[in-house]
Amino acid sequence: MAALEGDFNNLVPRKILVTGGAGFIGSHLCEELVTRGNDVICCDNYFTGQKDHVRSLLDSPRFELLRHDITFPLYIEVDEIYNLACPASPVHYQFDPVQTTKTCVHGAINMLGLAKRVRARIFQASTSEIYGDPEVHPQREDYWGWVNPIGPRSCYDEGKRCAETLFFDYRRQHGLEIKVARIFNTYGPRMHPNDGRVVSNFIMQALSSKPITVYGKGEQTRSFCYVQDLIEGFLRFMNTGPDFTGPVNLGNPSEITILELAEIIIDMTGSKSEIVFKPLPKNDPRRRRPDISLAGEKLGWEPQVGLAEGLEKTIAYFEELIRKRSTYGI
Ligand code: NAD
Ligand code: UDP
């Protein structure tokens, strides 16, 4: 049986829990897992996600939707867990910072407890925020980070760091099969139009002829990964052998400044919007780019979708959303 494990996993439908499955990344993950023939339970409290994101799956016999807050225990039977539940944009995670820490920490404890009870393999959606405002560039997994423990971003950064600690302690103490992915800035259709993240903000501003708000001088950098590439990385990682736990960086190493991003989006949308400069938020990381050599070596993974192609699809999504204004009341 053990020798057959790899093939066996690919043939028999697995029952998979996706927490935060109605969110931006989670809904793409649910879709892909169902497409690949798995049974998926999507659990979400709809804090930032919405049913609409998984509406196309609701008729599938392979899909089940559960309203549940992971800060409370969950008793179900599953083979695998992807733990994505957590608001991801600074605007959303700073709205109720205590709840953000609870979701990261209590949520991780509950999902790890579930994994331990049913002996499920468990994946954690960790983040590049583990590295804080990094002094090492690009960021490799063995860099421990430079994080403010008491600032406005700390509920998320430290919450996610504590979750990583819990994952590795459950592995050491209880022998759990864990997969910890450090996700870098990801974008694509189904981002929330009001989440304040830079890609959604700039596209919404450009499409509605509002000023493009660049924080600071726009010299800070980020590296943007298209959501479809990220999902492929998740699935490859989850299907590695039990000894590969991560943490592993998943992101696109192509780095640009925020000012360059603003100019590209203005150009691609043909917008008349002007760029305005606003104060840089506190503890805003100055540079961020993943070193993805570990993902290349262990998963044979690297992003395939360039920024222009990904932005084109994302802009088309927001154009359509603006046409259907009533959905979000925007
Ligand atoms: P999102 O806000 O769109 O999705 C998060 C989902 O979790 C939402 O559907 C929300 O309703 C749900 N949720 C929040 N708290 C919950 C709780 N207590 N119980 C149940 N559900 C809850 O964000 P996203 O961009 O899709 O991010 C998904 C995951 O990936 C998060 O864990 C985030 O930290 C991580 N991540 C995302 C990025 C990125 O660039 N998008 C980068 C790094 C890490
Ligand atoms: N940013 C900006 N204008 C905006 C929104 C964000 O200049 O309207 C900047 C922000 O200060 C940060 C970068 O864009 O330097 C990415 O911000 P985001 O909130 O998307 O992600 P994070 O800071 O978590 O990487």
Tab-separated table of N, CA and C in Angstrom, residues 156-245:
chain	number	residue	atom	x	y	z
A	156	TYR	N	-1.240	40.427	11.905
A	156	TYR	CA	-1.138	39.491	10.775
A	156	TYR	C	0.236	38.824	10.745
A	157	ASP	N	1.303	39.659	10.780
A	157	ASP	CA	2.664	39.117	10.642
A	157	ASP	C	2.990	38.141	11.775
A	158	GLU	N	2.732	38.581	13.002
A	158	GLU	CA	3.064	37.723	14.144
A	158	GLU	C	2.073	36.572	14.270
A	159	GLY	N	0.814	36.825	13.889
A	159	GLY	CA	-0.179	35.735	13.888
A	159	GLY	C	0.271	34.620	12.959
A	160	LYS	N	0.720	35.003	11.768
A	160	LYS	CA	1.159	34.001	10.781
A	160	LYS	C	2.463	33.339	11.236
A	161	ARG	N	3.328	34.099	11.926
A	161	ARG	CA	4.572	33.490	12.419
A	161	ARG	C	4.247	32.451	13.497
A	162	CYS	N	3.319	32.809	14.390
A	162	CYS	CA	2.938	31.869	15.442
A	162	CYS	C	2.285	30.626	14.823
A	163	ALA	N	1.498	30.833	13.773
A	163	ALA	CA	0.874	29.677	13.101
A	163	ALA	C	1.959	28.748	12.556
A	164	GLU	N	3.005	29.315	11.970
A	164	GLU	CA	4.105	28.461	11.471
A	164	GLU	C	4.724	27.664	12.621
A	165	THR	N	4.930	28.349	13.762
A	165	THR	CA	5.484	27.665	14.936
A	165	THR	C	4.603	26.472	15.304
A	166	LEU	N	3.290	26.716	15.350
A	166	LEU	CA	2.358	25.636	15.714
A	166	LEU	C	2.435	24.480	14.731
A	167	PHE	N	2.519	24.803	13.439
A	167	PHE	CA	2.599	23.734	12.433
A	167	PHE	C	3.835	22.865	12.691
A	168	PHE	N	4.965	23.507	12.935
A	168	PHE	CA	6.194	22.713	13.125
A	168	PHE	C	6.193	21.985	14.470
A	169	ASP	N	5.546	22.560	15.485
A	169	ASP	CA	5.451	21.839	16.761
A	169	ASP	C	4.505	20.639	16.654
A	170	TYR	N	3.405	20.793	15.914
A	170	TYR	CA	2.515	19.633	15.721
A	170	TYR	C	3.240	18.539	14.945
A	171	ARG	N	4.122	18.944	14.051
A	171	ARG	CA	4.894	17.918	13.321
A	171	ARG	C	5.853	17.204	14.281
A	172	ARG	N	6.635	18.035	15.055
A	172	ARG	CA	7.619	17.425	15.961
A	172	ARG	C	6.946	16.598	17.051
A	173	GLN	N	5.847	17.153	17.610
A	173	GLN	CA	5.218	16.520	18.771
A	173	GLN	C	4.257	15.393	18.394
A	174	HIS	N	3.545	15.568	17.258
A	174	HIS	CA	2.490	14.601	16.918
A	174	HIS	C	2.701	13.915	15.566
A	175	GLY	N	3.818	14.225	14.899
A	175	GLY	CA	4.126	13.543	13.634
A	175	GLY	C	3.198	13.900	12.487
A	176	LEU	N	2.586	15.088	12.545
A	176	LEU	CA	1.654	15.481	11.478
A	176	LEU	C	2.383	15.730	10.160
A	177	GLU	N	1.690	15.457	9.040
A	177	GLU	CA	2.239	15.794	7.719
A	177	GLU	C	1.856	17.230	7.397
A	178	ILE	N	2.840	18.121	7.419
A	178	ILE	CA	2.538	19.545	7.211
A	178	ILE	C	3.205	20.059	5.940
A	179	LYS	N	2.574	21.099	5.367
A	179	LYS	CA	3.107	21.770	4.176
A	179	LYS	C	2.933	23.276	4.404
A	180	VAL	N	4.025	23.973	4.610
A	180	VAL	CA	3.932	25.412	4.904
A	180	VAL	C	4.453	26.227	3.714
A	181	ALA	N	3.526	26.958	3.072
A	181	ALA	CA	3.884	27.772	1.897
A	181	ALA	C	3.926	29.243	2.283
A	182	ARG	N	5.001	29.921	1.931
A	182	ARG	CA	5.067	31.376	2.149
A	182	ARG	C	4.720	32.068	0.840
A	183	ILE	N	3.516	32.625	0.837
A	183	ILE	CA	2.963	33.206	-0.385
A	183	ILE	C	3.381	34.674	-0.487
A	184	PHE	N	3.849	35.065	-1.653
A	184	PHE	CA	4.159	36.473	-1.921
A	184	PHE	C	2.976	37.104	-2.671
A	185	ASN	N	3.000	38.434	-2.802
A	185	ASN	CA	1.854	39.163	-3.365
A	185	ASN	C	1.258	38.468	-4.591
A	186	THR	N	-0.023	38.154	-4.468
A	186	THR	CA	-0.731	37.438	-5.536
A	186	THR	C	-1.920	38.288	-5.992
A	187	TYR	N	-2.216	38.218	-7.287
A	187	TYR	CA	-3.307	39.028	-7.826
A	187	TYR	C	-4.066	38.220	-8.862
A	188	GLY	N	-5.250	38.728	-9.227
A	188	GLY	CA	-6.031	38.057	-10.260
A	188	GLY	C	-7.508	38.319	-10.046
A	189	PRO	N	-8.349	37.731	-10.920
A	189	PRO	CA	-9.793	37.880	-10.777
A	189	PRO	C	-10.252	37.421	-9.395
A	190	ARG	N	-11.297	38.070	-8.899
A	190	ARG	CA	-11.928	37.814	-7.582
A	190	ARG	C	-11.195	38.474	-6.423
A	191	MET	N	-10.185	39.288	-6.714
A	191	MET	CA	-9.690	40.136	-5.618
A	191	MET	C	-10.846	41.044	-5.238
A	192	HIS	N	-10.903	41.406	-3.974
A	192	HIS	CA	-11.981	42.294	-3.536
A	192	HIS	C	-11.702	43.718	-4.031
A	193	PRO	N	-12.683	44.371	-4.668
A	193	PRO	CA	-12.417	45.705	-5.229
A	193	PRO	C	-12.083	46.767	-4.175
A	194	ASN	N	-12.508	46.531	-2.933
A	194	ASN	CA	-12.246	47.535	-1.894
A	194	ASN	C	-11.236	47.055	-0.862
A	195	ASP	N	-10.385	46.131	-1.228
A	195	ASP	CA	-9.501	45.574	-0.199
A	195	ASP	C	-8.260	46.428	0.043
A	196	GLY	N	-8.090	47.477	-0.747
A	196	GLY	CA	-6.984	48.405	-0.506
A	196	GLY	C	-5.648	47.878	-1.004
A	197	ARG	N	-5.643	46.641	-1.552
A	197	ARG	CA	-4.365	46.137	-2.071
A	197	ARG	C	-4.020	46.878	-3.351
A	198	VAL	N	-2.739	46.890	-3.638
A	198	VAL	CA	-2.285	47.825	-4.664
A	198	VAL	C	-2.838	47.495	-6.053
A	199	VAL	N	-2.900	46.223	-6.416
A	199	VAL	CA	-3.347	45.891	-7.772
A	199	VAL	C	-4.828	46.243	-7.946
A	200	SER	N	-5.657	45.825	-6.973
A	200	SER	CA	-7.092	46.123	-7.081
A	200	SER	C	-7.340	47.628	-6.990
A	201	ASN	N	-6.633	48.302	-6.067
A	201	ASN	CA	-6.806	49.756	-5.940
A	201	ASN	C	-6.495	50.461	-7.249
A	202	PHE	N	-5.318	50.184	-7.804
A	202	PHE	CA	-4.893	50.907	-9.013
A	202	PHE	C	-5.835	50.624	-10.189
A	203	ILE	N	-6.251	49.363	-10.327
A	203	ILE	CA	-7.133	49.045	-11.466
A	203	ILE	C	-8.488	49.727	-11.280
A	204	MET	N	-9.047	49.647	-10.075
A	204	MET	CA	-10.346	50.286	-9.831
A	204	MET	C	-10.252	51.792	-10.034
A	205	GLN	N	-9.154	52.389	-9.544
A	205	GLN	CA	-8.983	53.836	-9.702
A	205	GLN	C	-8.839	54.188	-11.185
A	206	ALA	N	-8.043	53.398	-11.904
A	206	ALA	CA	-7.820	53.694	-13.332
A	206	ALA	C	-9.118	53.564	-14.114
A	207	LEU	N	-9.901	52.518	-13.815
A	207	LEU	CA	-11.128	52.283	-14.588
A	207	LEU	C	-12.221	53.289	-14.256
A	208	SER	N	-12.137	53.903	-13.068
A	208	SER	CA	-13.179	54.879	-12.728
A	208	SER	C	-12.635	56.313	-12.778
A	209	SER	N	-11.524	56.488	-13.489
A	209	SER	CA	-10.912	57.807	-13.718
A	209	SER	C	-10.665	58.577	-12.425
A	210	LYS	N	-10.323	57.846	-11.373
A	210	LYS	CA	-9.973	58.500	-10.101
A	210	LYS	C	-8.453	58.561	-9.995
A	211	PRO	N	-7.911	59.461	-9.156
A	211	PRO	CA	-6.454	59.525	-9.025
A	211	PRO	C	-5.872	58.198	-8.535
A	212	ILE	N	-4.716	57.857	-9.064
A	212	ILE	CA	-4.015	56.630	-8.658
A	212	ILE	C	-3.171	56.983	-7.430
A	213	THR	N	-3.469	56.336	-6.318
A	213	THR	CA	-2.830	56.698	-5.036
A	213	THR	C	-1.552	55.901	-4.814
A	214	VAL	N	-0.426	56.514	-5.112
A	214	VAL	CA	0.866	55.861	-4.852
A	214	VAL	C	1.333	56.297	-3.459
A	215	TYR	N	1.631	55.328	-2.599
A	215	TYR	CA	2.074	55.645	-1.244
A	215	TYR	C	3.582	55.873	-1.229
A	216	GLY	N	3.999	56.881	-0.476
A	216	GLY	CA	5.418	57.259	-0.470
A	216	GLY	C	5.782	57.793	-1.847
A	217	LYS	N	7.028	57.527	-2.262
A	217	LYS	CA	7.434	57.957	-3.611
A	217	LYS	C	7.194	56.846	-4.636
A	218	GLY	N	6.669	55.740	-4.166
A	218	GLY	CA	6.426	54.612	-5.073
A	218	GLY	C	7.698	53.857	-5.401
A	219	GLU	N	8.741	54.083	-4.575
A	219	GLU	CA	10.024	53.398	-4.851
A	219	GLU	C	10.062	51.999	-4.242
A	220	GLN	N	9.124	51.725	-3.318
A	220	GLN	CA	9.096	50.387	-2.718
A	220	GLN	C	8.760	49.367	-3.806
A	221	THR	N	9.256	48.147	-3.626
A	221	THR	CA	9.039	47.132	-4.662
A	221	THR	C	8.187	45.984	-4.128
A	222	ARG	N	7.525	45.308	-5.083
A	222	ARG	CA	6.825	44.060	-4.810
A	222	ARG	C	7.015	43.183	-6.048
A	223	SER	N	6.679	41.904	-5.900
A	223	SER	CA	6.810	40.939	-6.994
A	223	SER	C	5.463	40.237	-7.083
A	224	PHE	N	4.782	40.368	-8.210
A	224	PHE	CA	3.373	39.956	-8.273
A	224	PHE	C	3.197	38.639	-9.019
A	225	CYS	N	2.498	37.721	-8.362
A	225	CYS	CA	2.284	36.378	-8.916
A	225	CYS	C	0.813	36.243	-9.328
A	226	TYR	N	0.584	35.715	-10.521
A	226	TYR	CA	-0.790	35.505	-10.973
A	226	TYR	C	-1.382	34.287	-10.254
A	227	VAL	N	-2.656	34.384	-9.886
A	227	VAL	CA	-3.275	33.390	-8.999
A	227	VAL	C	-3.206	31.958	-9.546
A	228	GLN	N	-3.352	31.817	-10.869
A	228	GLN	CA	-3.327	30.475	-11.474
A	228	GLN	C	-1.970	29.790	-11.245
A	229	ASP	N	-0.896	30.563	-11.340
A	229	ASP	CA	0.441	30.019	-11.077
A	229	ASP	C	0.547	29.571	-9.621
A	230	LEU	N	0.010	30.383	-8.728
A	230	LEU	CA	0.090	30.070	-7.297
A	230	LEU	C	-0.609	28.747	-6.985
A	231	ILE	N	-1.796	28.567	-7.570
A	231	ILE	CA	-2.584	27.346	-7.308
A	231	ILE	C	-1.810	26.111	-7.775
A	232	GLU	N	-1.167	26.225	-8.917
A	232	GLU	CA	-0.352	25.095	-9.401
A	232	GLU	C	0.747	24.767	-8.370
A	233	GLY	N	1.348	25.818	-7.808
A	233	GLY	CA	2.374	25.617	-6.772
A	233	GLY	C	1.798	24.919	-5.544
A	234	PHE	N	0.591	25.340	-5.117
A	234	PHE	CA	-0.075	24.710	-3.946
A	234	PHE	C	-0.217	23.194	-4.182
A	235	LEU	N	-0.758	22.853	-5.363
A	235	LEU	CA	-1.101	21.452	-5.623
A	235	LEU	C	0.154	20.596	-5.731
A	236	ARG	N	1.176	21.144	-6.366
A	236	ARG	CA	2.432	20.383	-6.452
A	236	ARG	C	3.020	20.167	-5.064
A	237	PHE	N	2.968	21.205	-4.243
A	237	PHE	CA	3.532	21.133	-2.889
A	237	PHE	C	2.768	20.105	-2.052
A	238	MET	N	1.443	20.169	-2.097
A	238	MET	CA	0.627	19.253	-1.287
A	238	MET	C	0.899	17.804	-1.667
A	239	ASN	N	1.289	17.577	-2.905
A	239	ASN	CA	1.499	16.203	-3.361
A	239	ASN	C	2.948	15.739	-3.276
A	240	THR	N	3.788	16.492	-2.568
A	240	THR	CA	5.152	16.021	-2.336
A	240	THR	C	5.136	14.987	-1.201
A	241	GLY	N	6.230	14.284	-1.054
A	241	GLY	CA	6.325	13.250	-0.013
A	241	GLY	C	6.255	13.839	1.386
A	242	PRO	N	5.984	13.005	2.401
A	242	PRO	CA	5.751	13.489	3.762
A	242	PRO	C	6.943	14.215	4.385
A	243	ASP	N	8.149	13.973	3.871
A	243	ASP	CA	9.313	14.603	4.512
A	243	ASP	C	9.526	16.053	4.087
A	244	PHE	N	8.892	16.457	2.997
A	244	PHE	CA	9.082	17.848	2.574
A	244	PHE	C	7.989	18.723	3.187
A	245	THR	N	8.367	19.451	4.215
A	245	THR	CA	7.398	20.248	4.984
A	245	THR	C	7.374	21.709	4.550
